[in-house]
Coordinates of C-alpha atoms in Angstrom, one line a residue:
Chain W
M1 CA 249.7 60.9 208.4
L2 CA 251.7 59.4 211.3
Q3 CA 249.0 60.4 213.7
T4 CA 246.4 58.6 211.6
A5 CA 248.5 55.4 211.6
I6 CA 249.0 55.6 215.3
D7 CA 245.4 56.3 216.1
H8 CA 244.4 53.4 213.9
S9 CA 246.5 51.1 216.1
Q10 CA 244.8 52.2 219.2
A11 CA 241.3 50.7 218.7
V12 CA 242.3 47.6 220.7
V13 CA 244.2 49.6 223.4
N14 CA 241.6 49.1 226.0
G15 CA 241.8 47.8 229.6
K16 CA 243.1 48.6 233.1
V17 CA 246.5 49.1 234.5
R18 CA 247.3 48.9 238.2
L19 CA 250.3 51.0 239.2
K20 CA 252.4 51.4 242.3
L21 CA 253.8 54.9 242.9
Y22 CA 256.7 54.9 245.3
K23 CA 259.5 57.4 246.0
G24 CA 259.8 58.6 242.4
N25 CA 259.1 55.3 240.8
V26 CA 256.1 54.2 238.7
I27 CA 255.9 50.4 238.8
V28 CA 253.3 48.4 236.9
A29 CA 251.5 46.1 239.4
G30 CA 249.0 44.5 237.0
R31 CA 247.2 44.8 233.7
Q32 CA 244.1 43.4 232.2
S33 CA 242.1 43.8 228.9
D34 CA 239.2 42.2 227.1
D35 CA 241.4 42.7 224.0
S36 CA 244.4 41.0 225.4
L37 CA 246.5 38.8 223.2
F38 CA 248.2 37.2 226.1
D39 CA 247.2 33.5 226.3
K40 CA 248.2 31.8 229.5
H41 CA 247.3 28.4 228.0
I42 CA 250.0 28.9 225.4
A43 CA 252.5 30.8 227.6
T44 CA 252.3 28.6 230.6
F45 CA 255.4 26.8 232.1
E46 CA 253.0 24.1 233.3
E47 CA 251.3 21.4 231.2
D48 CA 249.7 23.1 228.3
A49 CA 247.5 20.3 227.0
G50 CA 248.9 20.6 223.5
A51 CA 248.3 24.3 223.1
Y52 CA 251.8 24.7 221.9
N53 CA 253.8 22.0 220.2
Q54 CA 257.4 22.3 221.3
A55 CA 258.5 20.1 218.4
D56 CA 257.4 22.8 216.0
A57 CA 260.1 25.0 217.3
E58 CA 262.8 22.8 215.8
G59 CA 261.8 23.5 212.2
F60 CA 261.2 27.2 213.0
I61 CA 264.7 27.5 214.3
K62 CA 266.2 25.4 211.5
L63 CA 264.7 27.5 208.7
N64 CA 265.6 30.7 210.5
A65 CA 269.2 29.4 210.7
L66 CA 269.3 28.4 207.0
R67 CA 270.9 31.6 205.6
M68 CA 273.4 31.6 208.5
R69 CA 274.4 28.0 207.8
I70 CA 274.8 28.7 204.1
A71 CA 277.0 31.8 204.9
A72 CA 279.0 29.9 207.6
N73 CA 279.7 27.1 205.1
R74 CA 281.2 29.7 202.8
G75 CA 283.4 31.0 205.6
R76 CA 281.4 34.2 205.9
S77 CA 279.9 35.8 209.0
P78 CA 276.2 35.9 208.6
L79 CA 275.6 38.8 211.0
Chain O
M1 CA 257.7 101.0 211.4
S2 CA 255.4 99.3 209.0
D3 CA 251.8 99.1 207.8
I4 CA 250.3 96.8 210.3
N5 CA 246.9 97.8 211.5
K6 CA 246.0 95.2 214.1
V7 CA 248.0 92.5 215.8
V8 CA 246.9 89.6 218.0
L9 CA 249.4 89.0 220.9
A10 CA 249.7 85.8 222.8
Y11 CA 249.6 87.5 226.2
S12 CA 250.4 85.9 229.5
G13 CA 249.9 89.0 231.6
G14 CA 253.5 88.7 232.8
L15 CA 256.3 91.2 232.6
D16 CA 257.6 90.3 229.1
T17 CA 254.3 90.3 227.2
S18 CA 253.1 93.4 229.1
V19 CA 256.1 95.2 227.8
I20 CA 255.3 93.8 224.3
V21 CA 251.7 95.3 224.4
R22 CA 253.0 98.8 224.9
W23 CA 256.0 98.3 222.6
L24 CA 253.7 97.2 219.7
Q25 CA 251.4 100.1 220.3
D26 CA 254.4 102.6 220.3
N27 CA 256.5 101.1 217.6
Y28 CA 254.0 99.7 215.1
R29 CA 251.3 102.3 215.9
C30 CA 248.8 99.5 215.6
E31 CA 245.9 98.2 217.6
V32 CA 246.8 95.3 219.9
V33 CA 244.4 92.4 220.6
T34 CA 245.4 90.2 223.5
F35 CA 244.8 86.5 223.8
T36 CA 245.3 84.7 227.0
A37 CA 244.8 81.0 227.3
D38 CA 244.3 78.8 230.3
I39 CA 246.1 75.5 229.5
G40 CA 246.6 74.7 233.2
Q41 CA 249.6 77.0 233.9
G42 CA 248.2 77.6 237.3
E43 CA 248.0 81.4 237.1
E44 CA 245.0 83.6 237.5
L45 CA 243.8 85.0 234.2
E46 CA 241.8 88.0 235.3
P47 CA 244.8 90.1 236.2
A48 CA 245.8 89.8 232.5
R49 CA 242.4 91.3 231.5
A50 CA 242.9 94.2 234.0
K51 CA 246.4 94.9 232.7
A52 CA 245.4 94.8 229.1
Q53 CA 242.5 97.1 229.8
A54 CA 244.8 99.5 231.6
M55 CA 247.0 99.7 228.5
G56 CA 244.0 100.6 226.3
V57 CA 243.5 97.1 224.7
K58 CA 239.9 97.0 223.4
E59 CA 239.6 93.4 222.3
I60 CA 240.6 90.9 225.0
F61 CA 240.3 87.2 224.6
I62 CA 240.6 84.9 227.6
D63 CA 240.0 81.2 226.8
D64 CA 239.9 78.1 229.0
L65 CA 241.6 75.6 226.7
R66 CA 242.4 73.0 229.3
E67 CA 240.1 70.2 228.1
E68 CA 240.9 70.8 224.4
F69 CA 244.6 70.9 225.2
V70 CA 244.6 67.5 226.9
R71 CA 242.0 65.8 224.7
D72 CA 243.3 66.9 221.3
F73 CA 247.0 67.4 221.9
V74 CA 248.4 65.6 225.0
F75 CA 246.5 62.3 224.7
P76 CA 247.1 61.9 220.9
M77 CA 250.8 62.4 221.6
F78 CA 250.8 59.7 224.4
R79 CA 249.1 57.2 222.0
A80 CA 252.5 57.2 220.2
N81 CA 254.4 56.8 223.6
T82 CA 256.3 59.9 222.5
I83 CA 259.6 60.7 224.0
Y84 CA 262.2 63.1 222.5
E85 CA 265.8 62.1 222.7
G86 CA 265.0 59.3 225.1
E87 CA 263.9 61.6 227.9
Y88 CA 261.7 64.6 227.2
L89 CA 257.9 64.2 227.2
L90 CA 257.6 67.4 225.0
G91 CA 255.5 69.3 227.6
T92 CA 256.2 72.7 226.1
S93 CA 256.2 71.7 222.4
I94 CA 252.8 70.2 222.5
A95 CA 251.1 73.4 223.8
R96 CA 252.3 75.6 221.0
P97 CA 250.2 74.5 218.0
L98 CA 247.0 75.0 220.1
I99 CA 248.1 78.6 220.9
A100 CA 249.0 79.2 217.2
K101 CA 245.7 77.9 216.1
R102 CA 243.8 80.2 218.5
L103 CA 245.9 83.2 217.5
I104 CA 245.0 82.7 213.9
E105 CA 241.3 82.2 214.7
I106 CA 241.3 85.4 216.6
A107 CA 243.2 87.2 213.8
N108 CA 240.5 86.1 211.4
Q109 CA 237.7 87.1 213.8
T110 CA 239.0 90.5 214.5
G111 CA 240.4 91.4 211.1
A112 CA 244.0 91.5 212.4
D113 CA 246.8 91.3 209.8
A114 CA 249.6 90.1 212.2
I115 CA 250.3 88.0 215.3
S116 CA 252.9 88.5 217.9
H117 CA 254.4 86.4 220.7
G118 CA 256.9 86.7 223.5
A119 CA 259.2 83.8 222.5
T120 CA 262.8 84.7 222.2
G121 CA 264.9 84.4 219.1
K122 CA 267.0 81.6 220.6
G123 CA 264.4 79.0 221.3
N124 CA 262.1 76.4 219.6
D125 CA 258.9 78.2 220.5
Q126 CA 259.2 80.9 218.0
V127 CA 259.6 78.2 215.3
R128 CA 256.6 76.3 216.6
F129 CA 254.3 79.4 216.8
E130 CA 255.3 80.8 213.5
L131 CA 255.2 77.5 211.5
G132 CA 251.8 76.9 212.8
A133 CA 250.6 80.4 212.0
Y134 CA 252.0 80.4 208.4
A135 CA 250.5 77.0 207.7
L136 CA 247.0 78.1 208.8
K137 CA 247.2 81.6 207.3
P138 CA 250.0 81.9 204.7
G139 CA 249.6 85.7 204.4
I140 CA 249.8 86.5 208.1
R141 CA 252.5 88.8 209.4
V142 CA 254.5 87.9 212.5
I143 CA 256.1 90.3 214.9
A144 CA 258.6 88.7 217.3
P145 CA 259.7 91.6 219.6
W146 CA 262.5 89.6 221.2
R147 CA 264.2 89.5 217.8
E148 CA 263.8 93.2 217.3
W149 CA 264.2 95.2 220.4
E150 CA 267.2 96.2 222.5
L151 CA 265.7 95.1 225.8
S152 CA 267.9 92.2 226.8
S153 CA 267.6 92.0 230.6
R154 CA 264.9 91.8 233.2
E155 CA 266.2 95.2 234.5
S156 CA 265.7 96.9 231.1
L157 CA 262.2 95.5 230.9
M158 CA 261.4 96.8 234.3
A159 CA 262.8 100.2 233.4
Y160 CA 260.7 100.2 230.2
C161 CA 257.6 99.6 232.3
K162 CA 258.4 102.6 234.5
T163 CA 258.9 105.0 231.6
H164 CA 256.0 103.7 229.5
D165 CA 253.3 103.5 232.1
I166 CA 252.9 99.7 232.1
P167 CA 251.0 98.3 235.1
V168 CA 253.3 95.7 236.7
D169 CA 253.1 94.3 240.2
F170 CA 256.7 95.2 240.9
A171 CA 256.9 93.6 244.3
K172 CA 255.7 90.3 242.8
A173 CA 257.9 90.7 239.7
Q174 CA 261.0 91.1 241.8
K175 CA 260.3 88.0 243.9
K176 CA 260.1 85.9 240.8
S177 CA 262.0 82.7 240.5
P178 CA 265.4 83.0 238.8
Y179 CA 264.5 80.4 236.3
S180 CA 262.8 80.7 233.0
M181 CA 259.7 78.6 233.4
D182 CA 256.9 77.3 231.3
A183 CA 253.9 75.4 232.7
N184 CA 250.8 73.8 231.5
L185 CA 248.7 70.7 232.5
L186 CA 251.4 68.4 231.2
H187 CA 254.5 69.8 232.8
I188 CA 256.4 72.6 234.3
S189 CA 259.9 73.4 233.0
Y190 CA 262.9 75.3 234.3
E191 CA 265.8 76.7 232.3
G192 CA 268.5 79.3 232.9
D193 CA 270.3 80.7 236.0
Q194 CA 272.2 77.9 237.8
L195 CA 271.0 75.3 235.3
E196 CA 273.3 76.8 232.7
N197 CA 276.1 74.8 234.4
P198 CA 275.2 71.2 233.4
W199 CA 277.3 69.8 236.2
L200 CA 275.2 71.5 239.0
E201 CA 272.4 69.7 240.6
P202 CA 269.3 71.9 240.8
E203 CA 268.4 73.3 244.2
E204 CA 265.6 71.4 245.9
D205 CA 263.4 74.5 246.2
M206 CA 263.4 74.9 242.4
W207 CA 260.9 72.1 242.0
R208 CA 257.3 73.1 242.3
W209 CA 255.1 70.2 241.5
S210 CA 256.8 67.2 243.2
V211 CA 258.3 66.3 246.5
S212 CA 261.8 64.8 246.3
P213 CA 261.9 61.0 246.3
E214 CA 263.6 61.2 249.8
A215 CA 260.6 63.2 251.1
A216 CA 258.0 61.0 249.5
P217 CA 255.8 58.8 251.7
D218 CA 257.3 55.6 253.0
S219 CA 254.3 53.5 251.8
A220 CA 253.4 53.1 248.2
T221 CA 250.3 54.6 246.6
Y222 CA 248.3 52.3 244.2
I223 CA 246.2 53.6 241.4
E224 CA 244.2 51.9 238.7
L225 CA 244.0 53.6 235.3
E226 CA 241.5 52.6 232.7
F227 CA 242.1 53.1 228.9
R228 CA 239.7 53.2 226.0
G229 CA 241.0 53.5 222.4
G230 CA 244.5 54.3 223.8
D231 CA 243.3 57.2 226.0
P232 CA 242.9 57.1 229.8
I233 CA 239.2 57.6 230.8
A234 CA 239.0 56.7 234.5
V235 CA 241.1 56.5 237.6
N236 CA 240.3 54.1 240.4
G237 CA 237.0 53.4 238.7
E238 CA 236.0 57.0 238.5
A239 CA 235.4 58.4 235.0
M240 CA 237.2 61.8 234.5
S241 CA 237.5 64.4 231.8
P242 CA 240.9 64.5 230.1
A243 CA 242.0 67.7 232.0
T244 CA 240.7 66.5 235.3
L245 CA 242.4 63.1 234.9
L246 CA 245.8 64.6 234.0
E247 CA 245.5 67.0 236.9
Y248 CA 244.8 64.1 239.3
L249 CA 247.7 62.1 238.0
N250 CA 250.0 65.2 238.4
K251 CA 248.8 65.5 242.0
V252 CA 249.2 61.9 243.0
G253 CA 252.5 61.5 241.1
G254 CA 254.0 64.7 242.5
A255 CA 253.1 63.6 246.0
N256 CA 255.2 60.4 245.4
G257 CA 258.1 62.2 243.9
V258 CA 257.3 61.0 240.4
G259 CA 258.2 62.8 237.1
R260 CA 261.3 64.8 237.7
D261 CA 263.8 65.0 234.8
D262 CA 267.0 66.8 234.3
I263 CA 268.3 66.8 230.7
V264 CA 270.4 68.4 228.1
E265 CA 268.5 68.5 224.8
N266 CA 269.1 69.5 221.2
R267 CA 267.1 72.5 220.1
Y268 CA 265.9 72.8 216.6
V269 CA 267.7 76.1 216.2
G270 CA 271.0 74.3 216.7
M271 CA 272.1 74.7 220.3
K272 CA 272.1 72.3 223.2
S273 CA 270.2 73.5 226.2
R274 CA 269.8 72.2 229.8
G275 CA 266.4 72.0 231.2
C276 CA 264.6 70.5 234.2
Y277 CA 261.1 69.2 234.0
E278 CA 258.4 67.9 236.2
T279 CA 255.9 65.7 234.4
P280 CA 254.3 63.5 237.0
G281 CA 251.0 62.7 235.3
G282 CA 252.7 62.2 231.9
T283 CA 255.3 59.9 233.5
I284 CA 252.5 57.7 234.9
L285 CA 250.5 57.9 231.7
L286 CA 253.4 56.7 229.5
K287 CA 254.1 53.7 231.7
A288 CA 250.5 52.8 231.9
H289 CA 249.8 53.2 228.2
R290 CA 252.8 51.0 227.4
A291 CA 251.5 48.3 229.8
I292 CA 248.1 48.2 228.0
E293 CA 249.7 48.1 224.6
S294 CA 252.0 45.3 225.8
L295 CA 248.9 43.2 226.3
T296 CA 246.8 44.2 223.3
L297 CA 249.0 45.1 220.4
D298 CA 250.3 42.7 217.8
R299 CA 254.1 42.3 218.0
E300 CA 254.8 43.8 214.6
V301 CA 252.4 46.7 215.1
A302 CA 254.1 47.4 218.5
H303 CA 257.5 47.3 217.0
L304 CA 256.5 49.5 214.0
K305 CA 255.1 52.1 216.5
D306 CA 258.4 52.0 218.4
E307 CA 260.3 52.7 215.1
L308 CA 258.0 55.5 214.1
M309 CA 258.0 57.1 217.6
P310 CA 261.4 58.9 217.5
R311 CA 260.5 60.4 214.1
Y312 CA 257.1 61.4 215.5
A313 CA 258.8 63.0 218.5
V314 CA 261.2 65.0 216.3
D315 CA 258.3 66.1 214.1
L316 CA 256.3 67.2 217.0
Q317 CA 259.3 69.0 218.5
R318 CA 259.6 71.1 215.3
L319 CA 257.4 70.6 212.3
L320 CA 254.5 68.3 212.7
V321 CA 253.0 70.9 215.0
V322 CA 251.9 72.4 211.7
A323 CA 249.8 69.4 210.9
R324 CA 248.5 69.1 214.4
A325 CA 247.4 72.8 214.3
Q326 CA 245.8 72.3 210.9
D327 CA 244.0 69.1 212.0
A328 CA 242.7 70.9 215.1
A329 CA 241.6 73.8 213.0
N330 CA 239.8 71.4 210.6
G331 CA 238.1 69.7 213.5
Y332 CA 240.0 66.3 213.1

């Protein structure tokens, strides 16, 4: 059952990894995949041309914090 | 001793299981069928045939299971990024269901009513062999000589060979490493002797597959590993069969001092045991597989896999082997 679930997840696990072997260490030096979910337009530290709206993060954080604020207002630790 | 007619023995050709062949013949008065598997332990198999023949064994099975072992057992385990107790890559555990499966197939083929193995009564391997066997053939009988006989030391085994006409290369047997070892394409393990003191660092000449990090080359070696469906299929652009690929990774990893581990682990039977392992190819594979997953898996799927993994590892270390053996037998 577990194996079936794990195998199901692997359909997209395709691509290449470049590794550096050095004195007992295995260090990943690069990876690429046609099935990659990494999007540099979104993740970039440079100008992203609207790919990610930083203002959206405010509401995301506020709603995530809602239950903590309610608990804190009652003098309880939310964590 | 009982009404067993024919028993299939997992036979390495080494001292212990050679004694078992004769012991079964003498004590159970039954016919012994030997089964020797090549799962990449790096020993020649033909001497096992000659020894079995010399002891009057008529049905001798010698199988090259290297590709099946890596393709159907090792790679599926690495899809789960399996590590037991944070350290162990389960190199011994994963080989057992395949052996159990073949033992039962051979029992069916030869009309044997029992199987036998050389695993001791203290370890996990007896559990793995026997759970697998009972799951595949509920009525099978199991003979585990280590749980029955009085032979408790290497000397007593050697003495038994002398008095029972068992062909052993005594010169070779005496030069043997002091450690209890197990090897296959995924790893080589060492237990016992000086390792029974968890404070002592193993002697450098214990390690057989890897150079020490200090002795490794001063310049790095780069390799490129390609994955398809979670399994590695090529190294440096060259397509390789599962066993060939793992063998290659063992070689290049070992040459760079990769894959040594020294751990104290919890055995299923209850005790803690200290073991040293060399798993060069597996260590590379785990890192590489995680790197591809990091790029391609959805966050929640990746996290779920990480939550399931420790359970998968424990199951593999003890019980799930049954399911793996069954799946393999069913052709899944």
